[in-house]
XYZ file of C-alpha atoms in Angstrom:
557
model
C -33.519 -23.621 -0.281
C -32.595 -23.994 -4.160
C -30.905 -21.192 -5.604
C -29.297 -20.711 -8.913
C -25.016 -19.734 -8.334
C -25.319 -16.170 -9.248
C -27.625 -15.866 -6.064
C -25.130 -17.792 -3.660
C -22.673 -15.608 -4.935
C -24.618 -12.981 -3.623
C -25.675 -14.323 -0.579
C -22.187 -15.813 0.564
C -20.983 -11.819 0.319
C -23.837 -10.727 2.379
C -22.908 -13.056 4.580
C -18.982 -11.903 4.951
C -20.229 -8.249 5.340
C -19.462 -7.143 1.978
C -21.564 -3.985 1.380
C -19.362 -2.390 -1.380
C -17.680 -4.719 -4.465
C -16.126 -3.192 -7.719
C -16.353 -4.200 -10.911
C -17.332 -4.283 -14.861
C -19.335 -6.886 -16.459
C -19.356 -9.042 -19.036
C -21.119 -11.677 -21.254
C -20.093 -14.889 -19.214
C -20.666 -12.348 -15.841
C -24.822 -11.256 -16.641
C -26.164 -13.961 -14.032
C -23.898 -12.394 -10.921
C -24.793 -8.842 -12.630
C -28.589 -9.775 -12.727
C -28.915 -11.134 -9.401
C -26.860 -7.764 -8.137
C -29.244 -5.406 -9.686
C -31.745 -7.521 -7.372
C -29.442 -6.642 -4.128
C -28.528 -3.147 -4.900
C -30.317 -1.828 -1.647
C -28.274 -4.328 -0.100
C -24.571 -4.291 -1.798
C -23.283 -1.288 -3.881
C -21.631 -2.178 -7.271
C -19.054 0.843 -8.504
C -18.391 0.476 -11.812
C -14.855 1.686 -12.849
C -13.712 2.619 -16.398
C -11.329 -0.714 -16.343
C -11.168 -4.030 -14.591
C -7.694 -2.786 -13.773
C -9.383 -0.034 -11.759
C -11.712 -1.809 -10.403
C -9.050 -4.133 -8.508
C -7.087 -1.513 -7.658
C -9.995 0.024 -5.870
C -10.712 -3.515 -3.938
C -6.688 -3.110 -2.642
C -7.314 0.631 -1.378
C -10.669 -0.234 -0.086
C -9.057 -3.015 2.048
C -5.906 -1.430 2.507
C -7.851 1.838 4.198
C -10.149 -0.439 6.123
C -8.965 -3.613 6.744
C -11.744 -5.700 5.507
C -11.617 -7.677 2.873
C -11.810 -6.331 -1.072
C -13.915 -7.468 -3.557
C -13.974 -7.180 -7.138
C -15.810 -8.601 -9.888
C -14.640 -9.233 -13.771
C -15.929 -11.188 -16.848
C -13.996 -13.810 -18.815
C -11.018 -13.099 -21.075
C -9.738 -10.002 -21.450
C -11.700 -8.713 -18.157
C -10.120 -11.656 -16.235
C -6.485 -10.833 -17.379
C -6.892 -7.098 -16.793
C -6.855 -7.875 -13.210
C -3.796 -9.383 -12.820
C -2.087 -6.591 -12.562
C -3.861 -5.694 -9.627
C -3.751 -8.980 -8.165
C -0.139 -9.170 -8.043
C -0.036 -6.007 -6.344
C -2.159 -6.779 -3.291
C -0.220 -9.811 -3.632
C 3.411 -8.564 -2.863
C 1.955 -6.103 -0.338
C -0.427 -9.218 1.494
C -3.505 -7.547 0.796
C -6.642 -9.113 1.539
C -8.743 -9.150 -1.872
C -11.268 -11.896 -3.532
C -11.777 -11.436 -6.948
C -14.645 -13.190 -8.560
C -14.849 -14.023 -12.543
C -16.862 -15.736 -14.820
C -15.534 -17.914 -17.672
C -17.245 -19.704 -20.255
C -19.566 -22.866 -19.652
C -17.794 -26.084 -18.535
C -18.476 -27.429 -22.330
C -16.460 -24.790 -23.424
C -13.676 -24.823 -21.110
C -10.332 -25.852 -22.828
C -11.359 -25.111 -26.556
C -10.198 -21.913 -27.347
C -13.791 -20.302 -26.979
C -14.676 -16.802 -27.585
C -13.211 -14.903 -24.489
C -12.001 -17.541 -22.806
C -8.955 -18.312 -20.962
C -7.295 -20.367 -17.634
C -7.891 -17.135 -15.490
C -7.184 -19.633 -12.322
C -3.722 -21.273 -14.111
C -2.826 -17.204 -14.646
C -2.854 -15.999 -11.661
C -1.966 -19.357 -8.952
C 1.479 -17.964 -9.287
C 0.107 -14.393 -7.477
C -2.560 -15.173 -5.261
C -2.763 -16.739 -2.010
C -5.329 -19.587 -3.805
C -7.059 -19.747 -7.172
C -10.437 -21.660 -7.279
C -12.191 -22.698 -10.385
C -15.517 -23.916 -9.436
C -16.846 -26.316 -11.693
C -19.772 -28.237 -9.542
C -22.440 -25.506 -8.079
C -22.893 -27.797 -4.726
C -19.245 -26.129 -3.981
C -20.018 -22.896 -5.051
C -20.824 -20.978 -1.506
C -17.843 -23.887 0.280
C -15.626 -22.067 -1.931
C -16.512 -18.826 -1.786
C -16.275 -18.744 2.267
C -13.185 -20.647 1.997
C -11.904 -17.530 -0.166
C -12.984 -14.926 2.297
C -10.979 -16.963 5.255
C -7.895 -17.433 2.967
C -7.667 -13.611 2.121
C -7.702 -12.458 5.199
C -6.021 -15.161 7.795
C -2.448 -15.633 8.798
C -0.851 -13.283 6.310
C -3.394 -11.825 4.193
C -3.315 -11.802 0.262
C -5.388 -11.742 -2.963
C -7.703 -14.791 -3.886
C -9.401 -15.632 -7.335
C -12.451 -17.770 -8.239
C -13.807 -17.838 -10.926
C -16.779 -19.310 -12.211
C -18.737 -20.983 -15.471
C -21.393 -19.002 -16.341
C -23.565 -22.560 -16.316
C -22.709 -22.783 -13.047
C -23.573 -19.257 -12.052
C -27.226 -20.595 -13.657
C -27.296 -23.913 -11.876
C -29.641 -24.681 -9.256
C -28.461 -26.489 -5.978
C -29.723 -26.459 -1.732
C -28.072 -23.332 -0.390
C -27.559 -23.193 3.270
C -27.018 -20.014 5.362
C -23.671 -19.750 6.894
C -22.964 -16.993 9.829
C -18.817 -16.716 9.187
C -16.730 -17.146 12.501
C -14.199 -14.074 12.925
C -10.639 -15.103 11.909
C -8.734 -15.196 14.750
C -4.551 -13.716 14.466
C -2.391 -16.354 13.630
C -0.546 -17.367 16.924
C -0.260 -21.403 16.531
C 3.843 -20.844 16.481
C 4.202 -18.344 19.353
C 7.063 -19.742 21.539
C 7.517 -19.023 24.592
C 11.312 -19.805 24.354
C 11.300 -16.980 21.165
C 9.565 -14.466 23.149
C 11.870 -14.835 25.901
C 15.160 -14.790 23.598
C 13.765 -11.550 22.607
C 13.143 -10.265 25.946
C 16.759 -10.805 26.839
C 17.938 -9.225 23.719
C 15.864 -5.958 24.510
C 17.076 -5.908 27.992
C 20.842 -6.331 27.666
C 21.109 -3.664 24.183
C 22.471 -0.279 24.602
C 21.456 1.101 20.781
C 18.302 -0.809 20.161
C 15.981 0.286 17.101
C 12.729 -0.702 15.994
C 11.665 -0.665 12.227
C 8.187 -1.251 11.227
C 6.497 -2.870 8.153
C 3.228 -3.539 6.968
C 2.866 -6.506 8.840
C 2.305 -4.009 12.194
C 0.005 -2.356 9.710
C -2.028 -5.540 9.172
C -1.975 -6.828 12.296
C -3.426 -3.886 14.126
C -0.199 -3.652 16.419
C 0.283 0.456 16.537
C -0.692 0.515 19.942
C 1.858 -2.071 21.205
C 4.570 -0.842 19.107
C 4.236 2.608 20.631
C 3.971 1.282 24.101
C 7.493 -0.617 23.623
C 9.029 2.083 21.764
C 7.931 4.695 24.415
C 8.500 2.696 27.400
C 11.987 1.172 26.236
C 13.010 4.363 24.607
C 13.368 3.089 21.299
C 13.917 5.270 17.817
C 11.576 4.168 15.155
C 11.588 3.474 11.960
C 9.387 2.268 8.769
C 9.311 1.155 5.302
C 6.921 2.328 2.656
C 4.537 -0.331 4.193
C 4.809 0.589 7.246
C 3.602 4.415 7.344
C 1.414 5.643 10.390
C 1.935 3.002 12.552
C 4.128 5.137 14.459
C 3.185 8.518 14.293
C 5.346 11.157 11.900
C 5.089 13.610 14.685
C 6.640 11.241 17.576
C 9.837 12.573 18.963
C 11.203 9.155 18.609
C 10.557 8.578 14.989
C 13.828 9.011 12.324
C 11.598 8.771 8.970
C 11.644 6.403 6.531
C 14.700 3.468 5.965
C 15.954 2.676 2.326
C 17.234 3.857 -0.571
C 15.272 6.948 0.056
C 14.899 7.163 3.798
C 16.528 9.718 6.011
C 19.885 9.791 6.663
C 19.185 9.230 10.253
C 17.233 6.340 9.898
C 20.299 5.030 7.745
C 23.316 6.098 9.786
C 21.382 5.136 13.176
C 20.447 1.503 12.174
C 23.823 1.267 10.869
C 25.219 2.172 14.404
C 22.371 -0.134 16.735
C 23.472 -2.735 18.267
C 19.927 -4.720 18.227
C 17.110 -3.895 15.282
C 13.926 -5.584 15.766
C 11.763 -5.854 13.012
C 8.170 -5.897 13.311
C 6.298 -7.104 9.855
C 8.602 -5.946 7.476
C 10.393 -8.481 5.080
C 13.104 -7.002 4.238
C 13.112 -5.825 0.448
C 15.511 -5.099 -1.018
C 15.004 -1.070 -1.887
C 15.215 -1.075 2.249
C 18.460 -2.765 2.827
C 20.760 -2.133 0.281
C 24.006 -4.130 0.342
C 22.837 -7.566 2.164
C 26.496 -8.163 3.617
C 26.321 -4.625 5.181
C 23.280 -4.005 6.387
C 23.016 -3.373 10.082
C 26.519 -5.085 10.587
C 26.632 -4.372 13.842
C 23.692 -5.284 15.780
C 22.099 -8.770 16.177
C 18.500 -8.851 14.851
C 14.978 -9.946 16.078
C 12.678 -10.496 12.957
C 8.696 -10.575 14.343
C 6.433 -11.926 11.064
C 3.734 -14.148 10.771
C 5.194 -15.808 7.596
C 8.013 -17.671 8.403
C 8.885 -18.376 4.908
C 10.341 -14.423 5.940
C 12.392 -15.507 8.415
C 16.099 -15.573 7.318
C 15.137 -15.690 3.520
C 17.133 -11.915 2.700
C 18.616 -11.145 6.018
C 19.858 -13.388 8.604
C 18.650 -13.264 12.236
C 19.767 -13.724 15.889
C 16.113 -14.787 17.018
C 12.980 -14.849 15.203
C 8.678 -14.919 16.147
C 6.293 -16.731 13.838
C 3.113 -15.130 14.633
C 0.589 -12.168 14.687
C 2.584 -9.298 15.180
C 0.447 -7.607 17.555
C -0.202 -10.968 20.065
C 3.632 -11.261 20.058
C 4.281 -7.507 21.050
C 1.433 -7.792 23.740
C 3.765 -10.774 25.106
C 6.765 -8.800 24.800
C 5.395 -5.516 26.859
C 4.167 -7.508 29.412
C 8.035 -8.727 29.827
C 9.562 -5.684 29.815
C 9.831 -2.764 32.282
C 10.300 0.305 31.014
C 14.038 1.609 31.092
C 16.283 4.385 29.963
C 18.521 4.846 27.132
C 19.178 9.138 27.072
C 22.911 8.452 25.441
C 21.332 6.878 22.256
C 18.691 8.718 22.020
C 20.578 11.958 22.300
C 23.104 10.554 19.670
C 19.958 9.568 17.111
C 18.651 13.096 17.931
C 22.053 14.432 16.768
C 21.351 12.717 13.918
C 17.938 13.714 13.452
C 19.846 17.448 13.145
C 22.550 17.239 11.403
C 20.652 14.872 8.507
C 17.074 16.793 8.578
C 15.135 16.380 4.906
C 15.300 19.256 3.035
C 14.691 20.282 -0.286
C 14.560 23.277 -2.448
C 12.658 26.640 -1.326
C 12.106 28.720 -4.477
C 9.802 28.102 -6.440
C 6.913 24.936 -6.577
C 8.284 21.825 -5.684
C 7.251 18.145 -5.215
C 7.861 18.392 -1.592
C 6.445 21.536 -1.071
C 3.187 20.243 -3.138
C 3.352 17.214 -0.207
C 3.778 20.039 3.140
C 1.200 21.887 1.952
C -1.488 19.200 2.079
C -0.115 17.939 5.299
C -0.476 21.748 6.616
C -4.502 22.136 5.424
C -5.735 18.543 6.075
C -3.653 18.718 9.938
C -2.749 15.265 8.832
C -5.919 13.921 8.816
C -6.131 12.869 5.437
C -6.022 9.545 3.360
C -3.117 9.785 0.910
C -2.616 7.776 -2.009
C -0.102 7.438 -4.274
C 1.022 5.868 -7.677
C 4.748 5.295 -8.209
C 7.539 7.357 -8.528
C 9.275 10.503 -6.902
C 5.858 11.884 -6.072
C 5.563 8.876 -3.773
C 9.149 9.115 -2.115
C 7.779 12.727 -1.562
C 4.651 11.731 -0.188
C 6.409 9.223 2.093
C 8.869 11.710 3.270
C 7.093 14.820 4.002
C 3.740 13.764 5.249
C 3.656 13.317 8.482
C 1.246 9.507 8.920
C -0.146 9.770 12.747
C -1.916 6.628 12.057
C -2.183 3.075 9.944
C -4.020 3.237 6.985
C -4.108 6.592 5.227
C -0.962 5.814 3.404
C -1.875 3.623 0.559
C 0.774 3.080 -1.905
C 2.099 -0.316 -4.233
C 5.602 -0.950 -2.277
C 6.348 -3.980 -3.356
C 5.137 -4.628 -7.142
C 5.650 -0.881 -7.758
C 2.640 -0.387 -10.095
C 2.150 2.948 -11.862
C -1.209 3.779 -12.311
C -2.585 2.274 -8.930
C -3.522 5.222 -7.409
C -6.252 6.627 -8.723
C -8.436 3.440 -8.530
C -7.157 2.654 -5.186
C -7.918 6.361 -4.346
C -11.960 5.290 -5.489
C -11.795 2.113 -3.008
C -10.521 3.978 0.091
C -13.292 6.687 -0.283
C -15.778 4.273 -0.978
C -14.395 2.593 2.063
C -13.973 5.730 4.257
C -16.504 8.626 3.376
C -15.910 10.884 5.287
C -12.429 11.442 5.006
C -10.687 13.144 2.938
C -8.721 10.963 -0.059
C -6.080 12.680 -1.954
C -4.116 11.091 -4.957
C -0.474 12.065 -5.364
C 0.390 11.163 -8.792
C 3.379 12.016 -11.315
C 2.005 12.641 -14.658
C 3.630 9.599 -16.322
C 1.505 7.837 -13.885
C -1.245 9.294 -14.319
C -1.884 9.044 -17.743
C -1.943 4.983 -17.268
C -5.406 4.766 -15.862
C -6.258 8.804 -15.310
C -9.969 7.330 -17.328
C -11.279 6.329 -13.931
C -11.730 10.276 -13.082
C -15.116 9.265 -15.223
C -15.747 6.715 -12.430
C -15.361 9.512 -9.529
C -17.307 12.036 -11.283
C -19.722 9.604 -12.234
C -20.344 8.780 -8.430
C -20.415 12.177 -7.436
C -17.430 11.418 -5.229
C -15.896 14.292 -3.603
C -11.445 13.138 -4.367
C -9.043 15.079 -4.861
C -6.281 14.432 -7.696
C -2.814 16.047 -7.527
C -0.311 15.647 -10.760
C 2.820 16.841 -9.710
C 3.412 17.376 -13.697
C 7.390 17.884 -14.304
C 6.419 16.893 -18.116
C 9.274 13.247 -17.843
C 8.952 9.955 -15.912
C 11.018 11.952 -12.924
C 12.589 8.750 -11.609
C 13.577 7.229 -14.374
C 14.972 9.971 -15.740
C 16.818 11.349 -12.295
C 18.473 7.752 -12.721
C 19.389 8.513 -16.109
C 20.884 11.641 -14.927
C 22.840 9.885 -11.804
C 24.179 7.392 -13.885
C 23.528 7.217 -17.411
C 24.935 10.267 -17.717
C 22.233 11.996 -18.997
C 20.695 10.111 -21.905
C 17.380 10.597 -21.875
C 15.887 7.434 -23.231
C 12.165 7.618 -23.633
C 11.422 9.412 -20.298
C 11.046 13.357 -21.430
C 7.020 13.117 -21.849
C 6.079 17.078 -23.192
C 3.352 16.249 -24.633
C 0.263 18.026 -25.533
C -2.284 16.685 -22.796
C -3.853 19.540 -20.916
C -4.854 17.821 -17.803
C -7.495 20.715 -17.000
C -9.067 20.102 -19.999
C -9.345 16.638 -19.672
C -10.422 16.598 -16.092
C -12.918 19.405 -17.078
C -14.604 17.192 -19.968
C -14.813 14.290 -17.770
C -17.080 16.248 -15.177
C -14.161 17.201 -12.733
C -13.015 20.686 -11.758
C -9.236 20.997 -13.338
C -6.969 23.851 -11.133
C -3.618 24.608 -12.553
C -0.765 25.543 -10.584
C 2.293 27.146 -11.750
C 3.555 29.035 -8.041
C 4.256 28.067 -4.659
C 2.504 30.950 -3.828
C -0.643 29.544 -6.103
C -0.635 26.491 -4.038
C -2.189 27.544 -0.925
C -5.059 28.483 -2.131
C -5.564 26.379 -4.871
C -5.047 23.087 -2.331
C -8.181 24.906 -0.014
C -10.634 25.309 -2.759
C -9.893 21.710 -4.125
C -11.140 20.653 -0.278
C -13.857 23.133 -0.189
C -15.646 22.068 -3.314
C -15.785 18.900 -2.384
C -16.184 17.316 -5.479
C -13.978 15.551 -8.177
C -11.393 18.251 -8.313
C -8.221 18.006 -10.524
C -4.654 19.942 -9.607
C -2.227 19.987 -12.370
C 0.983 21.032 -10.156
C 4.022 22.127 -12.737
C 6.988 21.173 -11.499
C 10.685 21.502 -12.820
C 12.112 18.527 -15.110
C 15.033 18.362 -12.659
C 13.676 18.018 -9.045
C 15.088 14.523 -7.384
C 14.325 12.979 -4.739
C 16.922 13.051 -2.378
C 18.441 11.009 0.275
C 18.956 8.514 -2.266
C 21.439 5.124 -2.208
C 22.779 3.932 -5.204
C 20.929 0.094 -5.856
C 23.261 -2.885 -4.211
C 25.279 0.163 -2.240
C 25.028 0.438 2.063
C 22.643 2.145 3.034
C 24.739 4.888 5.000
C 26.203 5.787 1.884
C 22.713 7.278 0.931
C 23.596 10.897 -0.961
C 21.780 14.257 -1.071
C 22.248 17.258 -3.474
C 25.054 19.070 -0.950
C 27.299 15.835 -1.543
C 26.936 16.218 -5.513
C 28.539 19.444 -5.462
């Protein structure tokens, strides 16, 4: 059948099972938006307040559902406003397809109004970027974009379409996409055997899970491996929820703001099994001394990650879920009571702790956990509040903690929370932000209220750029250069002005009632929680130091 390029875009989205897209219209993408208007019963479009909010929403939708997130933007500044969100998705391996439209073919390369080579701009921060100059190739390109986004190591793909291509007509043939199968081509039996022997011989193994374990859906296999072989488990920021935070074998996060139990345990282990983790600098600290007493097994779908940051003794390349299935079949249950007892002693000696008097970031997170019973989707911005949310909320399932790990994008959370809520309408979704982060994209509160969205926005308000100020306190002799905000923005009034409910919390005693009300109201609520400017995230490892050198407030006195 004959179709325009714009019609083909919509039909291809429907083929891929896309029911929700996020975006902001403009001149060059009007043909696609006109088709969206005709298909609003099949594809729901969420109009965000800014294109950056749209790409973060697509990212949050993808992280929380496991599906591909889709966003739309017009040419020029519309397209370039997606760049930070695309880079965020690339760093954390999130499947997003961004569809932009450009000026017509005769205007390309002539510095036309709102023209930019967006495919070239995003080339270093996508798995692939396309510009479609022939309408006959449009359907094939969009279909390929979805396969690329979700196959192997997931990631973002951009498809740029000149406006005249969206109006051009060509023959379109419907297509039923085949499921993308887990990547197993490079899984070698000798690597499986090598890893199994190393695990059998180990007396002090430690399991370290990252975002790849979430992407592959390997949580059941990870838990089976740990429980059957009595292996303690730590995680990265991206690996939250793969292993339950309530499990007795769980030791807390690893790295710069990880627990002392995890950092010391990994330092003492004789075998580290890393599953879908890229050994970020924020995790390993000084690479020369990281897990220096251990042999390392690295399981990852991306061969480029092997030996990139840490030299390993055994590697298995492929889908983590399939690899762990095969490993579990080869390994019989065993006892490691002495090792587990040592880990329990570390956990007892070095628990996470914080100041109990007054309202604090950790107190806010613990109360959120208590009232949601660990069943909410927690989204964060980046900074102190992000670390508190990682430390003090116990994540029982994957895809319930959404945060910008690799790029560290301030302003990520609110858009991502909107995406998560659209993908999980029956879940409580809470975005935890610092006041500095919230100010960056707080305009998306208007998006939430426009869509009558039950969403809780917690502002951990300390009137400073908390994490940067913490570094200035500890390493820059208290020279607070441009980190003290103390502005006159009233977040409660701002929430009300955008159609949300605003609640201010100034004491620890007010907190339970305020959170309960926010949940009960079932609407968009902003909780403005005032905490002390000097509250800090502990433990902490100085940048580049050994992870066992983690210190807390007691060590500073």
